[in-house]
């Protein structure tokens, strides 16, 4: 299964959720390849700080990913692609490489607009490859806020599935970036449970 975390908006959690999805799948015994397809190289930088080697991380910010993905994915059960911000040929190539495009967004109206543009890109790609799926996941949700609830209503209009598993705004996620770690070792923490739920839901989708 090839998951691509994509949203042209910067800072919505593409890298954080890519890393955590890859790590959670690896923890479940899956052979996982994480492709850092963002020229900023954040996932690669994260993996350079990492002591554990539980999955492979490669950098490949190239608009030929869709042509090479079959060869790259050969030895793995799952591939996770961390996409770049901005709409580019690279973003289009990533969509064509994916089975499921996961669009993270924060609970704000501006993020709803940005997400709709990423969904449009997937629909364009669906002309060539109708079986590419797309779903939305709310990241950095602040518990019990009106905007957290309202955003779901706004997202319904986009006409694509919104995952039930929201990811909360949690310092634990922010801390993992500079340390090459994940929130997963603390299996009973809220952050870890959220990732587990997210990955369960992603796996049920396809
Ligand atoms: N759920 C969360 N709780 C707290 N901090 C978070 C959460 N998700 C992401 N962050 C923090 O927000 C910042 C942006 O996240 P991240 O780098 O994952 O976004 P991105 O979409 O990959 O950004 P870019 O478009 O620049 O690649 C990072 O500092 C990250 O640690
Ligand atoms: Mg990123």
Short mmCIF file of C-alpha atoms and ligand atoms in Angstrom, two decimals:
data_model
loop_
_atom_site.label_atom_id
_atom_site.label_comp_id
_atom_site.label_asym_id
_atom_site.label_seq_id
_atom_site.Cartn_x
_atom_site.Cartn_y
_atom_site.Cartn_z
CA UNK A 1 0.00 0.00 0.00
CA UNK A 2 1.34 3.42 -0.96
CA UNK A 3 0.26 6.33 1.22
CA UNK A 4 1.17 9.88 0.21
CA UNK A 5 0.83 12.71 2.72
CA UNK A 6 0.23 15.77 0.65
CA UNK A 7 -1.05 19.31 1.03
CA UNK A 8 0.26 22.31 -0.81
CA UNK A 9 -0.02 24.30 2.42
CA UNK A 10 3.13 24.34 4.51
CA UNK A 11 3.34 23.23 8.11
CA UNK A 12 0.09 21.22 8.27
CA UNK A 13 1.77 18.03 9.52
CA UNK A 14 2.72 16.10 6.37
CA UNK A 15 6.13 15.15 7.74
CA UNK A 16 4.95 14.49 11.30
CA UNK A 17 2.16 12.19 10.14
CA UNK A 18 4.31 10.47 7.48
CA UNK A 19 6.96 9.62 10.04
CA UNK A 20 4.42 8.39 12.56
CA UNK A 21 2.47 6.34 10.05
CA UNK A 22 5.67 4.72 8.81
CA UNK A 23 6.87 4.01 12.35
CA UNK A 24 3.52 2.59 13.47
CA UNK A 25 3.33 0.29 10.44
CA UNK A 26 6.91 -0.87 11.13
CA UNK A 27 6.01 -1.52 14.75
CA UNK A 28 3.29 -3.84 13.48
CA UNK A 29 5.87 -5.88 11.62
CA UNK A 30 5.34 -4.38 8.18
CA UNK A 31 8.35 -3.73 5.95
CA UNK A 32 8.16 0.01 5.38
CA UNK A 33 9.84 2.48 3.05
CA UNK A 34 9.50 6.18 3.83
CA UNK A 35 10.22 8.37 0.82
CA UNK A 36 11.07 11.96 1.65
CA UNK A 37 9.88 13.65 -1.53
CA UNK A 38 10.22 17.16 -0.16
CA UNK A 39 13.30 19.12 -1.27
CA UNK A 40 13.41 20.55 2.29
CA UNK A 41 14.43 17.05 3.40
CA UNK A 42 12.76 17.21 6.83
CA UNK A 43 12.05 13.49 7.12
CA UNK A 44 15.62 12.70 6.09
CA UNK A 45 16.96 15.14 8.69
CA UNK A 46 14.72 13.45 11.26
CA UNK A 47 16.01 10.01 10.30
CA UNK A 48 19.61 11.22 10.57
CA UNK A 49 18.97 11.90 14.27
CA UNK A 50 17.34 8.51 14.73
CA UNK A 51 19.07 5.70 16.57
CA UNK A 52 16.55 2.95 15.83
CA UNK A 53 16.45 1.51 12.33
CA UNK A 54 13.00 0.02 12.00
CA UNK A 55 12.26 1.20 8.47
CA UNK A 56 14.10 2.59 5.46
CA UNK A 57 14.12 6.31 4.72
CA UNK A 58 15.24 7.64 1.35
CA UNK A 59 15.23 11.12 -0.15
CA UNK A 60 13.67 11.43 -3.58
CA UNK A 61 12.33 14.87 -4.43
CA UNK A 62 11.92 14.00 -8.10
CA UNK A 63 8.96 14.36 -10.42
CA UNK A 64 9.64 10.84 -11.70
CA UNK A 65 8.47 9.08 -8.56
CA UNK A 66 5.38 7.72 -10.31
CA UNK A 67 7.60 6.02 -12.89
CA UNK A 68 10.00 4.56 -10.35
CA UNK A 69 7.59 3.64 -7.59
CA UNK A 70 7.01 0.08 -8.71
CA UNK A 71 10.72 -0.67 -8.57
CA UNK A 72 11.18 1.20 -5.30
CA UNK A 73 8.23 -0.46 -3.58
CA UNK A 74 9.21 -4.01 -4.59
CA UNK A 75 10.77 -5.09 -1.31
CA UNK A 76 8.25 -3.42 1.00
CA UNK A 77 4.75 -4.06 2.32
CA UNK A 78 4.01 -0.35 2.60
CA UNK A 79 5.44 2.88 1.23
CA UNK A 80 4.82 6.25 2.84
CA UNK A 81 5.60 9.37 0.82
CA UNK A 82 6.16 12.68 2.60
CA UNK A 83 5.20 15.33 0.06
CA UNK A 84 6.37 18.91 -0.40
CA UNK A 85 4.28 22.03 0.06
CA UNK A 86 3.27 23.83 -3.18
CA UNK A 87 1.64 22.52 -6.32
CA UNK A 88 4.34 21.35 -8.65
CA UNK A 89 5.10 18.58 -11.09
CA UNK A 90 6.55 16.80 -8.09
CA UNK A 91 3.20 16.90 -6.28
CA UNK A 92 1.47 15.53 -9.39
CA UNK A 93 4.01 12.74 -9.68
CA UNK A 94 3.51 11.81 -6.01
CA UNK A 95 -0.25 11.59 -6.50
CA UNK A 96 0.18 9.29 -9.50
CA UNK A 97 2.49 7.09 -7.43
CA UNK A 98 -0.01 6.75 -4.57
CA UNK A 99 -2.82 4.35 -3.77
CA UNK A 100 -4.14 6.74 -1.13
CA UNK A 101 -3.46 10.46 -0.80
CA UNK A 102 -3.86 11.60 2.80
CA UNK A 103 -4.34 15.35 3.16
CA UNK A 104 -3.52 16.62 6.64
CA UNK A 105 -5.00 19.95 7.60
CA UNK A 106 -5.37 22.08 10.67
CA UNK A 107 -8.79 23.14 11.90
CA UNK A 108 -9.04 26.50 10.11
CA UNK A 109 -11.03 27.82 7.18
CA UNK A 110 -7.81 28.65 5.32
CA UNK A 111 -6.78 25.03 5.58
CA UNK A 112 -10.14 23.93 4.20
CA UNK A 113 -9.50 26.06 1.09
CA UNK A 114 -5.98 24.76 0.72
CA UNK A 115 -7.16 21.16 1.09
CA UNK A 116 -9.73 21.65 -1.66
CA UNK A 117 -6.93 22.56 -4.07
CA UNK A 118 -5.01 19.40 -3.22
CA UNK A 119 -8.21 17.38 -3.72
CA UNK A 120 -8.63 19.01 -7.15
CA UNK A 121 -5.14 17.80 -8.07
CA UNK A 122 -6.10 14.26 -7.09
CA UNK A 123 -9.25 14.52 -9.20
CA UNK A 124 -7.14 15.62 -12.16
CA UNK A 125 -4.94 12.57 -11.66
CA UNK A 126 -8.04 10.35 -11.37
CA UNK A 127 -8.62 10.96 -15.08
CA UNK A 128 -5.54 8.84 -15.75
CA UNK A 129 -5.70 6.62 -12.68
CA UNK A 130 -9.24 6.36 -11.28
CA UNK A 131 -8.32 4.17 -8.32
CA UNK A 132 -6.21 6.74 -6.43
CA UNK A 133 -8.08 7.39 -3.18
CA UNK A 134 -8.05 10.57 -1.15
CA UNK A 135 -8.97 11.37 2.44
CA UNK A 136 -8.51 14.19 4.92
CA UNK A 137 -7.11 14.04 8.43
CA UNK A 138 -7.43 16.84 10.96
CA UNK A 139 -4.14 17.57 12.69
CA UNK A 140 -3.33 19.82 15.65
CA UNK A 141 -6.88 19.79 16.88
CA UNK A 142 -7.39 21.65 20.13
CA UNK A 143 -9.88 19.70 22.23
CA UNK A 144 -13.37 21.09 22.81
CA UNK A 145 -13.12 24.12 20.57
CA UNK A 146 -15.90 25.29 18.27
CA UNK A 147 -13.49 25.53 15.31
CA UNK A 148 -12.58 21.89 15.79
CA UNK A 149 -16.26 20.96 15.34
CA UNK A 150 -17.07 23.55 12.64
CA UNK A 151 -14.22 22.43 10.43
CA UNK A 152 -15.85 19.01 10.01
CA UNK A 153 -19.01 20.68 8.72
CA UNK A 154 -16.98 22.79 6.27
CA UNK A 155 -15.04 19.72 5.13
CA UNK A 156 -18.20 17.76 4.31
CA UNK A 157 -18.66 20.06 1.33
CA UNK A 158 -15.40 18.88 -0.19
CA UNK A 159 -17.04 15.50 -0.81
CA UNK A 160 -14.17 13.26 0.31
CA UNK A 161 -13.88 11.14 3.47
CA UNK A 162 -12.63 12.87 6.59
CA UNK A 163 -10.97 10.39 8.92
CA UNK A 164 -12.58 9.97 12.34
CA UNK A 165 -9.18 9.87 13.97
CA UNK A 166 -8.14 13.45 14.63
CA UNK A 167 -4.61 14.16 15.79
CA UNK A 168 -4.45 16.62 18.67
CA UNK A 169 -2.17 19.58 19.20
CA UNK A 170 0.43 17.94 21.47
CA UNK A 171 3.89 18.99 22.50
CA UNK A 172 4.95 15.33 22.25
CA UNK A 173 4.62 15.48 18.45
CA UNK A 174 6.63 18.70 18.18
CA UNK A 175 9.42 17.21 20.32
CA UNK A 176 9.95 14.26 18.02
CA UNK A 177 11.14 16.42 15.11
CA UNK A 178 14.55 17.34 16.50
CA UNK A 179 15.28 14.05 18.24
CA UNK A 180 14.61 11.48 15.54
CA UNK A 181 12.04 9.91 17.84
CA UNK A 182 8.31 9.24 17.68
CA UNK A 183 5.53 9.40 20.24
CA UNK A 184 5.02 5.65 19.83
CA UNK A 185 7.22 4.16 22.59
CA UNK A 186 4.78 5.55 25.19
CA UNK A 187 2.01 3.24 24.02
CA UNK A 188 -0.55 4.53 26.53
CA UNK A 189 -0.03 8.22 25.82
CA UNK A 190 -2.80 10.13 24.09
CA UNK A 191 -0.51 10.93 21.15
CA UNK A 192 0.45 7.30 20.65
CA UNK A 193 -3.19 6.17 20.82
CA UNK A 194 -4.12 8.76 18.22
CA UNK A 195 -1.50 7.44 15.81
CA UNK A 196 -2.66 3.86 16.38
CA UNK A 197 -6.24 4.87 15.58
CA UNK A 198 -5.13 6.78 12.50
CA UNK A 199 -3.20 3.84 11.12
CA UNK A 200 -6.07 1.43 11.91
CA UNK A 201 -8.41 3.67 9.97
CA UNK A 202 -6.00 4.12 7.05
CA UNK A 203 -5.62 0.36 6.76
CA UNK A 204 -9.38 -0.16 6.80
CA UNK A 205 -9.87 2.36 3.98
CA UNK A 206 -8.26 0.22 1.31
N1 LIG B 1 -0.16 17.35 16.19
C1 LIG B 1 0.83 18.21 16.40
N2 LIG B 1 1.01 18.77 17.63
C2 LIG B 1 2.01 19.63 17.84
N3 LIG B 1 2.89 20.04 16.92
C3 LIG B 1 2.74 19.53 15.69
C4 LIG B 1 1.73 18.60 15.35
N4 LIG B 1 1.85 18.28 14.03
C5 LIG B 1 2.91 18.97 13.57
N5 LIG B 1 3.44 19.74 14.54
C6 LIG B 1 4.59 20.64 14.42
O1 LIG B 1 4.26 21.61 13.44
C7 LIG B 1 5.37 21.91 12.60
C8 LIG B 1 5.01 21.59 11.15
O2 LIG B 1 4.76 20.20 11.05
P1 LIG B 1 5.33 19.34 9.82
O3 LIG B 1 6.74 19.68 9.57
O4 LIG B 1 4.96 17.93 10.07
O5 LIG B 1 4.42 19.96 8.66
P2 LIG B 1 4.63 19.82 7.08
O6 LIG B 1 3.28 19.87 6.48
O7 LIG B 1 5.47 18.63 6.79
O8 LIG B 1 5.43 21.14 6.75
P3 LIG B 1 6.17 21.50 5.33
O9 LIG B 1 5.05 21.91 4.42
O10 LIG B 1 7.09 22.61 5.68
O11 LIG B 1 6.85 20.25 4.87
C9 LIG B 1 6.53 21.08 13.12
O12 LIG B 1 7.28 21.87 14.00
C10 LIG B 1 5.84 19.95 13.90
O13 LIG B 1 6.63 19.45 14.94
MG1 LIG B 2 7.22 18.46 5.66
#
